[in-house]
Every structure is written in structure tokens, then in C-alpha cells.
Short mmCIF file of C-alpha atoms and ligand atoms in Angstrom, two decimals:
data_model
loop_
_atom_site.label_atom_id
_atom_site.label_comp_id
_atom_site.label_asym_id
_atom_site.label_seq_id
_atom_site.Cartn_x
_atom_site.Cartn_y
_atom_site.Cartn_z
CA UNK E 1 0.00 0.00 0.00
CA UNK E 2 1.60 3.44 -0.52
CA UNK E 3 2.25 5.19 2.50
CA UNK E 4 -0.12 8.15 2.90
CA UNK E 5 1.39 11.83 3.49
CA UNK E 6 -0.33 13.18 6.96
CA UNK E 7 -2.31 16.10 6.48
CA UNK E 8 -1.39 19.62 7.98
CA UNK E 9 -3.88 18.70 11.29
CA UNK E 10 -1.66 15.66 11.54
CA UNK E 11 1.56 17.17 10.71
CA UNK E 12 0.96 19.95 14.02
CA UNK E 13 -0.39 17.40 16.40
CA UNK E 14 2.91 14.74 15.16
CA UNK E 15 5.81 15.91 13.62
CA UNK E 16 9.04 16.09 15.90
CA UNK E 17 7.35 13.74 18.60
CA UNK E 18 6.91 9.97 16.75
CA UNK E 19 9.75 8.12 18.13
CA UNK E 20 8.20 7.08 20.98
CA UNK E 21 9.81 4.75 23.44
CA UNK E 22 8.26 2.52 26.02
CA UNK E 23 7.62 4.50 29.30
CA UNK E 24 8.83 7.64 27.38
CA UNK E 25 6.65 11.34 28.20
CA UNK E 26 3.89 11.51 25.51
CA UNK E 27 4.78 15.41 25.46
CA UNK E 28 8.35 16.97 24.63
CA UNK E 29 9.79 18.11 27.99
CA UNK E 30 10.98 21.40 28.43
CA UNK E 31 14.62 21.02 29.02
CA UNK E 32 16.48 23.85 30.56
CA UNK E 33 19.68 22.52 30.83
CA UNK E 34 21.95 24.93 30.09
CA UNK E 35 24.73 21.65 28.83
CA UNK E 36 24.52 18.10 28.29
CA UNK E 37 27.23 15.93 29.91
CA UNK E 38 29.71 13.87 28.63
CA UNK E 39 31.70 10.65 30.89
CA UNK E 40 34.61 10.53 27.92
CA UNK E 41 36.08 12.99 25.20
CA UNK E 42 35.55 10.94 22.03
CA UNK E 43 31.41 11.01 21.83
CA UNK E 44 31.43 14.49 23.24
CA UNK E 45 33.65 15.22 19.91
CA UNK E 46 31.64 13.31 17.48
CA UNK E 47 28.62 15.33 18.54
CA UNK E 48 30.49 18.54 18.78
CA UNK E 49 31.89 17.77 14.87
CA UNK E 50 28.37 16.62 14.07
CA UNK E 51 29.40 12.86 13.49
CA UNK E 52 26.41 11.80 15.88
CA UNK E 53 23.17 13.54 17.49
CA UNK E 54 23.13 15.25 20.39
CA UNK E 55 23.57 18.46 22.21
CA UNK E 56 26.27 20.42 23.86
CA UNK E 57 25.45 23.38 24.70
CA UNK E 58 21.84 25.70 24.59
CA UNK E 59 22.87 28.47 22.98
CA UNK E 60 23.40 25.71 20.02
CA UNK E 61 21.06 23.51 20.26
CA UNK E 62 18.60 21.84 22.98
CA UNK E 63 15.72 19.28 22.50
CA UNK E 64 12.56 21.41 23.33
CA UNK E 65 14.14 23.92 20.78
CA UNK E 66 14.77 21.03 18.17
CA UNK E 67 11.23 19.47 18.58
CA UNK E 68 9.54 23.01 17.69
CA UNK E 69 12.12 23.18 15.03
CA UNK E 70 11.41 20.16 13.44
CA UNK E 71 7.41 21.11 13.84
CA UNK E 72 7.40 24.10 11.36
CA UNK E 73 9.93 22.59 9.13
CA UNK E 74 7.57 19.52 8.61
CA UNK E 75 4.42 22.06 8.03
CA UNK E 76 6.55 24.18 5.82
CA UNK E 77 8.05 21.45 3.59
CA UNK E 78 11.42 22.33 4.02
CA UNK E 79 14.48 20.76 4.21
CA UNK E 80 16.04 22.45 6.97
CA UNK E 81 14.86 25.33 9.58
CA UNK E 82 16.55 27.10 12.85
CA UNK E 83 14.90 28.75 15.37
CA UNK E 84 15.52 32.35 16.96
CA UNK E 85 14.41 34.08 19.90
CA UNK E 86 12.00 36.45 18.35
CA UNK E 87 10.63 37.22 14.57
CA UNK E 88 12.61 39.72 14.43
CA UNK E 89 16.09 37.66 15.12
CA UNK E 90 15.39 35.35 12.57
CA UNK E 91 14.67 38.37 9.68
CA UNK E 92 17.66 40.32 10.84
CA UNK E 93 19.88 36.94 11.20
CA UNK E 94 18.92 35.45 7.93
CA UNK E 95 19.62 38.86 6.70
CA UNK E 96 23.10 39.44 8.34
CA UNK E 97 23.81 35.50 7.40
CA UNK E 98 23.25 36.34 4.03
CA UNK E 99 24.40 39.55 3.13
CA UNK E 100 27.84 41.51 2.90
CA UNK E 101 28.53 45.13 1.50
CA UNK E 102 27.94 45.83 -1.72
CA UNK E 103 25.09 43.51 -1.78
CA UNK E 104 21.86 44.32 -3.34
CA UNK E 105 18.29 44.48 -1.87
CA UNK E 106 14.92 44.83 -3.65
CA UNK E 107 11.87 44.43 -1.50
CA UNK E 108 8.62 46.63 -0.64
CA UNK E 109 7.57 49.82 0.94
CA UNK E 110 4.86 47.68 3.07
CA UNK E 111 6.78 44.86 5.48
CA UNK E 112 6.38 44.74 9.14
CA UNK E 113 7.74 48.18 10.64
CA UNK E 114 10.66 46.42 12.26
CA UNK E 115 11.66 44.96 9.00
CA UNK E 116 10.93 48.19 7.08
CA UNK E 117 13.80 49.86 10.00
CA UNK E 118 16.34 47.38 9.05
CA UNK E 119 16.05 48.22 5.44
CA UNK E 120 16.11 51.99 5.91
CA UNK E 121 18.44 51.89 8.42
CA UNK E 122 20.33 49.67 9.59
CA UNK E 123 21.77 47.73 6.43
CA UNK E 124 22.21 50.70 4.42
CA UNK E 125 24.81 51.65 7.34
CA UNK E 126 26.50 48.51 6.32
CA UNK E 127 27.15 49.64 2.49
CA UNK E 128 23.87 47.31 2.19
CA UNK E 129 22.01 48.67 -1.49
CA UNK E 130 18.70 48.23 -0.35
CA UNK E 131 15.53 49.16 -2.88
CA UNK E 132 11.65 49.40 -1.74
CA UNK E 133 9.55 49.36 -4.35
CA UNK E 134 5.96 50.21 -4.22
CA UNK E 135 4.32 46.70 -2.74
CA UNK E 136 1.59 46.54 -5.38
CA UNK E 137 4.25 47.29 -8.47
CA UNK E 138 4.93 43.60 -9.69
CA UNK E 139 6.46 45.62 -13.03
CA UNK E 140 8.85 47.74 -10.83
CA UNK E 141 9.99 44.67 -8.66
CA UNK E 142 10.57 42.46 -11.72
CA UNK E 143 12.52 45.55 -12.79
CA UNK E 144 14.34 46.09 -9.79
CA UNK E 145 15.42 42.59 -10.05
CA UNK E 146 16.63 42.49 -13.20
CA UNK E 147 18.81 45.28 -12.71
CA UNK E 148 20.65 43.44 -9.81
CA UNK E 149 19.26 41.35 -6.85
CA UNK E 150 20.95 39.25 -4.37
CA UNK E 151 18.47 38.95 -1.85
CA UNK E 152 14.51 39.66 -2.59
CA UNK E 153 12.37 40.13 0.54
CA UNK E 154 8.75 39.36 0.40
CA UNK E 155 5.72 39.94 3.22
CA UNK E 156 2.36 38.62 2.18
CA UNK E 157 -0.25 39.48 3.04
CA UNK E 158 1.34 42.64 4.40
CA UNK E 159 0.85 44.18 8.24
CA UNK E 160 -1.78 46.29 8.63
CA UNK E 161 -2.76 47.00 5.23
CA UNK E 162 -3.09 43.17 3.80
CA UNK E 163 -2.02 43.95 0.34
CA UNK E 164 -0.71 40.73 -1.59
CA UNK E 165 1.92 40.18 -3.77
CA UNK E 166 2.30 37.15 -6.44
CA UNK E 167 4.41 34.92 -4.89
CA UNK E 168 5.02 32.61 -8.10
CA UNK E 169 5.88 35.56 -10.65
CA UNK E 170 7.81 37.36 -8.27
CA UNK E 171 9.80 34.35 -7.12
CA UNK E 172 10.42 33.92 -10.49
CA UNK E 173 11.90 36.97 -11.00
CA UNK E 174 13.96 36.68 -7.73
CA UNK E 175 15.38 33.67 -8.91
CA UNK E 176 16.22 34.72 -12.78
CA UNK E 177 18.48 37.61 -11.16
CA UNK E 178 20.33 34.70 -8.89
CA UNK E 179 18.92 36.28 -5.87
CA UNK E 180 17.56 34.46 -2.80
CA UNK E 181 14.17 34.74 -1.97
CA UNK E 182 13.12 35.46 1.44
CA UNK E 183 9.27 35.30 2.49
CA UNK E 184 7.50 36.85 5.40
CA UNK E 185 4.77 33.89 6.03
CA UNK E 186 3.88 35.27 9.49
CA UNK E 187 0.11 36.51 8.20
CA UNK E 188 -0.82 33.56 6.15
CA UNK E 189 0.72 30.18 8.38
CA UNK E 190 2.22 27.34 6.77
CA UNK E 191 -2.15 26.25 6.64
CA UNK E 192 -2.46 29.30 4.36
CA UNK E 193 -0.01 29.72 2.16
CA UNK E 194 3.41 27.44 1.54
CA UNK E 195 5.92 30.02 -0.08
CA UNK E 196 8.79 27.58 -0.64
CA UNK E 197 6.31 25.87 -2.76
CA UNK E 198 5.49 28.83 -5.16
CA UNK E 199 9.79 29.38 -5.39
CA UNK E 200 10.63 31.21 -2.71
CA UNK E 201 14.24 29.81 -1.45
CA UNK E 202 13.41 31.15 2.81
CA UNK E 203 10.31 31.05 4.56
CA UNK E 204 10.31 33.43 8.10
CA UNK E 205 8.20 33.75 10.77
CA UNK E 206 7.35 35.70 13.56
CA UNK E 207 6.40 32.30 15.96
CA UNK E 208 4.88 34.81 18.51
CA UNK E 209 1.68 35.54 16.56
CA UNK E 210 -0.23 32.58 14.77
CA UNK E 211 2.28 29.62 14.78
CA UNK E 212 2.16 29.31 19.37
CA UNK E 213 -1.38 31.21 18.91
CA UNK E 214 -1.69 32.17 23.08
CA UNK E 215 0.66 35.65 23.31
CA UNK E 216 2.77 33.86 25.95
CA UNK E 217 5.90 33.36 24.28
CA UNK E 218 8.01 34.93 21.78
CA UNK E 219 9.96 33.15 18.85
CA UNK E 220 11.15 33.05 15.17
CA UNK E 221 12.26 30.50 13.10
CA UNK E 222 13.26 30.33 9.32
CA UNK E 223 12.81 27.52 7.36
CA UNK E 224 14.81 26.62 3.60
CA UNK E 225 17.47 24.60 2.21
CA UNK E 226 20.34 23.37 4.25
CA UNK E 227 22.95 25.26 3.35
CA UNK E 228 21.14 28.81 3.73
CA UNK E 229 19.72 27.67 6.90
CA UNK E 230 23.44 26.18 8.01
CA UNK E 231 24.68 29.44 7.00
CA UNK E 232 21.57 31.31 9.16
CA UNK E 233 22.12 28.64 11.91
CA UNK E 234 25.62 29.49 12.22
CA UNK E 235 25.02 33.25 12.44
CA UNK E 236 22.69 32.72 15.20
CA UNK E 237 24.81 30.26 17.34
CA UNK E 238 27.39 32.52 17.11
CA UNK E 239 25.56 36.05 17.44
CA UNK E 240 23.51 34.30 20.49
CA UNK E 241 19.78 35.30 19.77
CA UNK E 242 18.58 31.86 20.56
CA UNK E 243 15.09 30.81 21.57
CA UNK E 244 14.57 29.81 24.50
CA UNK E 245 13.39 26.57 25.81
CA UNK E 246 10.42 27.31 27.70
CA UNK E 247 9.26 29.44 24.72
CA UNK E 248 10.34 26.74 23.01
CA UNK E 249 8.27 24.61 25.03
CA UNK E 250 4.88 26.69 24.81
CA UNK E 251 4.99 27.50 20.98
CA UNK E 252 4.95 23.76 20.54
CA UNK E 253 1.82 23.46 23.06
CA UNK E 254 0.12 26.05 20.69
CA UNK E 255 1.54 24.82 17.36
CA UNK E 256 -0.84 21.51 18.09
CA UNK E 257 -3.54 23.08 18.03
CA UNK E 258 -2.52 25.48 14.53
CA UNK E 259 -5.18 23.80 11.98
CA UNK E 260 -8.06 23.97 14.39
CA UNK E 261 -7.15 27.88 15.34
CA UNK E 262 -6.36 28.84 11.82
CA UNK E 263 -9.50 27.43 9.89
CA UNK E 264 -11.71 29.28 12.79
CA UNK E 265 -9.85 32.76 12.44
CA UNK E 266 -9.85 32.29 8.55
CA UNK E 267 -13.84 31.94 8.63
CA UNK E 268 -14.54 34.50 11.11
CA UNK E 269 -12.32 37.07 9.74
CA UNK E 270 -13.95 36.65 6.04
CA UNK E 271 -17.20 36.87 8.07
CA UNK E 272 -16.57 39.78 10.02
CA UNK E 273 -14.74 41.92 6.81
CA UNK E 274 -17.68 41.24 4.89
CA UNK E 275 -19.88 42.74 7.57
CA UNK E 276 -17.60 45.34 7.86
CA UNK E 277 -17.96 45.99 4.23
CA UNK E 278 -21.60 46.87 4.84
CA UNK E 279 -21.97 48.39 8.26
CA UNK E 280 -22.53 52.68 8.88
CA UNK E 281 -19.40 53.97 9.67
CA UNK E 282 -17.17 52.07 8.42
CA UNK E 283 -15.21 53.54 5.14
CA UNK E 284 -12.99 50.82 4.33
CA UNK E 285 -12.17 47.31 4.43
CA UNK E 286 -8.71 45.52 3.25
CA UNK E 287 -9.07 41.55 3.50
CA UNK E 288 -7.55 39.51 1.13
CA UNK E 289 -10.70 37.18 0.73
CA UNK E 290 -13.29 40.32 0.21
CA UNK E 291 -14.43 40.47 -3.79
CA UNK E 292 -13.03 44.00 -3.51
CA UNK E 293 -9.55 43.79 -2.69
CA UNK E 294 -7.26 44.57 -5.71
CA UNK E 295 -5.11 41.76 -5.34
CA UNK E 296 -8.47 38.77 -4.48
CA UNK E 297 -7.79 36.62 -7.82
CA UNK E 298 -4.04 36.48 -6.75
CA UNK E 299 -5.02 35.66 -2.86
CA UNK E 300 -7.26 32.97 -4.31
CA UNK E 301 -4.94 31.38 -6.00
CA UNK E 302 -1.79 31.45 -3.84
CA UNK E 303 -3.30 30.90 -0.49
CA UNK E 304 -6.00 27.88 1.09
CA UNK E 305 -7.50 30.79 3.51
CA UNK E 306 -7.22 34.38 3.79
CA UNK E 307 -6.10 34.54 7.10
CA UNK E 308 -7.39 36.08 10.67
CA UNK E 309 -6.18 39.62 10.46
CA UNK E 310 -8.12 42.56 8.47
CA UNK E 311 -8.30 46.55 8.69
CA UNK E 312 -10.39 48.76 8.60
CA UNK E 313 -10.83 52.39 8.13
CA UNK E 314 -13.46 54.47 10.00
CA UNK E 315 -15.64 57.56 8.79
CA UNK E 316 -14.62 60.65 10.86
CA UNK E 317 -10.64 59.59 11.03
CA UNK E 318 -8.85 59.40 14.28
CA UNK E 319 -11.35 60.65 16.65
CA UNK E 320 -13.70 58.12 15.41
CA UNK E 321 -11.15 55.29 16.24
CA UNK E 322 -10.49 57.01 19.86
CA UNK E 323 -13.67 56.48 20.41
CA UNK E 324 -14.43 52.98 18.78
CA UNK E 325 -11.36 51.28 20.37
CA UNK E 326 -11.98 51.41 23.92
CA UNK E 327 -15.52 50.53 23.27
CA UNK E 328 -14.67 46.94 21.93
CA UNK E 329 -16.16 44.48 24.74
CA UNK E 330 -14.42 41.26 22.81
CA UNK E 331 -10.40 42.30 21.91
CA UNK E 332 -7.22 43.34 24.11
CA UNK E 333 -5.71 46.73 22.84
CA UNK E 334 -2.32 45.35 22.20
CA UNK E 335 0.48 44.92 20.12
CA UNK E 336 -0.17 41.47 19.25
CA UNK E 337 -2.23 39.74 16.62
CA UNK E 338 -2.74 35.90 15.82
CA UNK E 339 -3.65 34.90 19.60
CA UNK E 340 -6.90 32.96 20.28
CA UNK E 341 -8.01 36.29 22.00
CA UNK E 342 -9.15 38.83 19.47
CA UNK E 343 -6.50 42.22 19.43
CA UNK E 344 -6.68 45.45 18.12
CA UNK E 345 -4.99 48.38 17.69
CA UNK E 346 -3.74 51.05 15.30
CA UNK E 347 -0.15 51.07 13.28
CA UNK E 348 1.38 53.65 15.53
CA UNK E 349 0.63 51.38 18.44
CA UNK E 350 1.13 47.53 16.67
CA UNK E 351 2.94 47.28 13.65
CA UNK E 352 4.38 50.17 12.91
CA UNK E 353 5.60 51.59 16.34
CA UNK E 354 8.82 51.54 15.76
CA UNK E 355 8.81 54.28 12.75
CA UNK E 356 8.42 57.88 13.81
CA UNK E 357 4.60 59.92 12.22
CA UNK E 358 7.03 60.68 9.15
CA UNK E 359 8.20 57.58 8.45
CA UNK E 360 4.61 56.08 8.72
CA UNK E 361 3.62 58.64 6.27
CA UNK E 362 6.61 57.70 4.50
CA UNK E 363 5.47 54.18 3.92
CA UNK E 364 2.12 54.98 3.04
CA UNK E 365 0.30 53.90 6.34
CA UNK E 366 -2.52 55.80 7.36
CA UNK E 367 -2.70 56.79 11.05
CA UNK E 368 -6.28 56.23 11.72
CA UNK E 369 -6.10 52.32 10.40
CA UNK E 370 -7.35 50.09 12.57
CA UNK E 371 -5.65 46.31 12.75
CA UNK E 372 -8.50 43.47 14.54
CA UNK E 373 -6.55 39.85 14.24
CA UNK E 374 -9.40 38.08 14.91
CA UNK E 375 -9.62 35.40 17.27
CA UNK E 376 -11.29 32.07 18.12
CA UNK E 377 -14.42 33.39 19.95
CA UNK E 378 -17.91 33.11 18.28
CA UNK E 379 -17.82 35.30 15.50
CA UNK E 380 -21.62 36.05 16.53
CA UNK E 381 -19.79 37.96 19.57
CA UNK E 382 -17.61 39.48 17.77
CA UNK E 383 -19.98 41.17 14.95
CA UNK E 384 -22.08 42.22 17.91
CA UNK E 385 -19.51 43.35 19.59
CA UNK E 386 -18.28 45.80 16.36
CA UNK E 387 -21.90 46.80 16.07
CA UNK E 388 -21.89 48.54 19.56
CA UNK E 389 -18.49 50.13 18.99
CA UNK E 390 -18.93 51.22 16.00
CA UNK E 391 -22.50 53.14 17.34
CA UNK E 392 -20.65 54.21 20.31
CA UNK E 393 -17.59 56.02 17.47
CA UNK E 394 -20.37 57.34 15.23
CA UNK E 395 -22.60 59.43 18.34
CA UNK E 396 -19.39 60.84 19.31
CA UNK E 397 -19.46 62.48 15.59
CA UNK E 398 -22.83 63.46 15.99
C1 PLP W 401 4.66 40.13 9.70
C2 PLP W 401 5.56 40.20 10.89
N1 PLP W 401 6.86 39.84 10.77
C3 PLP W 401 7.70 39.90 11.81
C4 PLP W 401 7.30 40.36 13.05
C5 PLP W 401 8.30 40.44 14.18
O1 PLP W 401 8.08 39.42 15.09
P1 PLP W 401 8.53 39.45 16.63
O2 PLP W 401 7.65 40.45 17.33
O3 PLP W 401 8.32 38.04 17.09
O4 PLP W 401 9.97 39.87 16.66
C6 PLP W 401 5.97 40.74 13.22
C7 PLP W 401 5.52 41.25 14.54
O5 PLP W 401 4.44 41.79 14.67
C8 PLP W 401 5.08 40.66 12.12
O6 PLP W 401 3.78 41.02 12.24
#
């Protein structure tokens, strides 16, 4: 009989934890050892030289970390993957791994603000080229690429404003200029959307938001062929941004439950943005899986679901969202999205607090957006819940 291929469900709930051994803990333990003991020299070697498995030392490598590792490499497809202590370590260290002066950069105005600071920034300080085209210009990114790329960096769907970009054609283009192709999966999941599939050569995540699901651990992993990821690997080891254990430990608790979280937050959120799309008050909508977005034919074709977060614009600016914020019964005002509780929040307070008023202007996000990741409780409470905010922002104006 030919063996069957789990399914994603299967693949969070399994991968990384089917060796099982009689008497053994049905759950990976979190191990906090900071070192792993040797009784003579030549094993401790052979690990150290990679001639057996093992671990050495945590800053390297530890089990907990390996097991959620392993986890997201199996749901991404990839050959290889290494973990980091936050979303941000693993786009800055796959970055850093990667790069060198003189190298060239072509990516978009629209990536996570962090992201979007390390390309204005920080690796043009390092005689980094770096180019941001406008994130719905596939013409002037295929032309950017041609003219020189080394390394093309991708977010889709973008944070807040959920614009998406063609993965295939633009991976295509990345790859016919020799450059590597780095993708931003943190919006979509590995359920969504499977990059390295559609020619990207790097998948990243921020682990913190969808992938552990409860806010109560950070984390970042990238996921690719071995010898990027060797090359990533090393830079982290070395640099020291490495996850740790217990965060380790939780993201792999919430990573179980991934399919189940995912295919509620995809069907709310299309739910809820198509409400939104009708209701007084509300002047805008961007959601990948609405009729209306510009980019819904590419979105259909690319991803499985649209994902859990949308925005949304209000009528009377930002003293209608001063007012409509605080009046949500059913979402933490945070900086978070992709948690089983629903959050929201603006881009000066989320995903975009680390650029100063000009630079958000700069990049062409608008103050007064408002960001809801939705979350796993009844979508009924949630609509009703916007319905009585959205009065409550709309009286003020009266
Ligand atoms: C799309 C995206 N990428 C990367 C990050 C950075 O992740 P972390 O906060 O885990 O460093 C975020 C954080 O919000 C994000 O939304």
C-alpha cells in the first residue's frame, strides 16, 4: 500500500514527537539545561563535529528547541529550519547570514515596521544597497530585479494594510536575477499559504503571533534549504539570539492546536470583513478574501484561507477610532495579533511603532487604520460586539 502523506492537522499534532519509546513522556519536555554531559572525550567530539546527534550546549542547540524546530519545518516542507528568539532575530539573522557590503536588496515599501527599520536603516549603514519598491508594483519589482538582486524580501499578506503580492511571478523573478528569496509567512501560516512551494528559497516567521497562537511566548524560526539555513544557523549560534526553551516549550503546546485555530480565524475574519464591508461607519475594508480587494484573484490562488487579520478604516478619522477602540467588549488593545483572543490596535501602536509619524507617512500607512486579528471566539460575539463600537464612534461624531 503506498504510505499516505499526513495532512497539515496531523503534521501539528505529530511531527518532531513519533519516536516514541516505552515508558517515554507523551509530550516533549521542556529542558532547561543549560549543557549536556559527557563521561569521555571521544562522543562528546563526534557530537560537537556533528558525526552523531546530540547536544552540547543551549545556545546551540537543545531538545525542546529542536522538537519546535522540526514542527514548522515539517508544516513548511522544508528541508532544513533554525529557530531564533523572536521574529525579528530570525529576519535580521537570515539577513546578516546572508548579506555583505555591496550587496543588493529589492523588496517593498509595506513589510512589518521592524523589518521596514532594518532596510532603511540599519543595512544601508553597512554599504547594504537596499531598494523598496511600491508593494503593489509587480512591473517595478521584476525591474528592480533584473537590474541586480541578491536577496529579494517578500511579506504577504502585508501588516496592517493586507495587500498581496504574487508569490510565483515574483519568485520567479527573484530567482532569474540569482537572488535568494526570502518570504514573510507570518500573516498567512504554513495552513495558508506554503511560499517555498510557489519558489521562494526562505520562509520566516514571527512564531509569537499565529504559529504558538496564546501571546505567551516569543519566537522566530526560518525555514529553507540546508545550506542557507546552516549558514543562518551558524550566524545565530554565534551572534547568540537563541530561543529559549520554555518558549520553546509553549509554541509547541500552541503549534498543536494550529489547523483547528487557523481554519476558525480564517472563517470568522472573512465573516466579520464582509460585515464590515456593509456596516454605517465604516469607510474601508482591506481583507484579502473580500471580492473588492485589488489583489483577491491572486489571494485565491496562492493561499487555502485568507487569514485572521483585516483593517479597517473608520468615517470621521482618528477621533472616530479614539472612540471605537476602547468601546470593543471582545479584543485586548495590544500589540499582538494571531492569539486565540481577538486584538486590536492602530499602526502607531502595533505594527508600525517603531517608525516615527514621518516615516509612517513615508510608507504609506494611514494613522487612523485600525488592525483586529481576529480570534477564536464566536464570531456572533464578535460582529455584535463591532456593532456597539462602531455606534458608540459614530454618536461621538454626531
Ligand atoms: C509580519 C511580521 N513579521 C515579523 C514580526 C516580528 O516578530 P517578533 O515580534 O516576534 O519579533 C511581526 C511582529 O508583529 C510581524 O507582524
Amino acid at each position: 500500500m503506498e504510505k499516505r502523506l499526513p495532512g497539515p492537522g496531523t503534521t501539528a499534532v505529530w511531527a518532531g514527537e513519533e519516536d516514541r519509546e516505552a515508558g517515554a513522556p507523551t509530550q516533549v519536555p521542556m529542558v532547561g539545561s543549560v549543557s549536556f554531559g559527557y563521561r569521555a572525550l571521544d562522543p562528546w567530539l563526534e557530537v560537537a563535529r556533528g558525526e552523531r546527534p546530540g547536544h552540547i550546549y543551549s545556545r546551540n542547540t537543545n531538545p525542546t528547541v529542536a522538537a519546535f524546530e522540526e514542527k514548522v519545518r515539517r508544516l513548511e516542507g522544508a528541508p532544513a529550519a533554525t529557530s531564533f528568539a523572536t521574529g525579528m532575530a530570525a529576519i535580521s539573522g537570515a539577513l546578516w547570514a546572508l548579506l555583505a557590503p555591496g550587496k543588493r536588496v529589492v523588496s517593498t515599501r509595506d513589510t512589518y515596521g521592524g523589518t521596514s527599520v532594518v532596510f532603511t536603516d540599519y543595512l544601508p549603514h553597512w554599504g547594504v544597497d537596499v531598494v523598496l519598491c511600491e508593494t503593489e508594483n509587480a512591473d517595478a519589482l521584476e525591474t528592480e530585479c533584473a537590474r541586480g538582486c541578491d536577496l529579494l524580501y517578500l511579506e504577504t499578506p502585508t501588516n496592517p494594510t493586507l495587500k498581496v503580492l504574487d508569490l510565483a511571478r515574483l519568485c520567479a523573478a527573484g530567482r532569474r536575477a540569482g537572488a535568494t528569496v526570502v518570504v514573510d509567512n507570518t500573516f498567512a501560516t504554513p495552513l495558508n499559504q506554503n511560499p517555498l512551494a510557489l519558489g521562494a528559497h526562505l520562509v520566516v516567521h514571527s512564531a509569537t503571533k499565529f504559529l504558538g497562537g496564546h501571546a505567551d511566548a516569543l519566537g522566530g524560526i526560518v525555514c529553507g534549504d540546508e545550506e542557507r539555513i546552516r549558514r543562518i544557523f551558524h550566524f545565530r549560534e554565534i551572534t547568540g539570539a537563541t530561543l529559549h526553551p520554555e518558549a520553546a516549550y509553549l509554541l509547541l503546546r500552541g503549534l498543536k492546536t494550529l489547523a483547528l485555530r487557523v481554519a476558525r480565524q480564517n472563517e470568522s475574519a472573512l465573516r466579520i470583513a464582509r460585515w464590515l464591508e456593509a456596516a454605517p461607519g465604516v469607510s474601508s475594508v482591506n481583507y484579502p478574501g473580500l471580492a473588492s480587494h485589488p489583489a483577491h484573484a491572486v489571494a485565491a490562488r496562492q493561499m487555502k484561507g485568507f487569514g485572521g487579520v483585516l483593517s479597517f478604516a473608520l468615517d470621521g478619522g482618528m477621533a472616530a477610532v479614539e472612540r471605537f477602540l476602547p468601546a470593543l467588549r471582545w479584543a485586548h488593545l495590544a500589540a499582538n495579533l494571531g492569539a486565540v483572543e481577538t486584538v486590536a490596535g492602530t499602526p502607531a501602536t502595533t505594527s508600525h511603532v517603531e517608525c516615527t509619524p514621518e516615516e509612517r507617512a513615508a510608507l504609506g500607512i494611514p494613522e487612523g487604520l485600525i488592525r483586529y486579528s481576529v480570534g477564536i471566539e464566536d464570531a456572533e460575539d464578535l460582529l455584535a460586539d463591532l456593532e456597539q463600537a462602531l455606534s458608540v464612534a459614530r454618536e461621538g461624531g454626531t
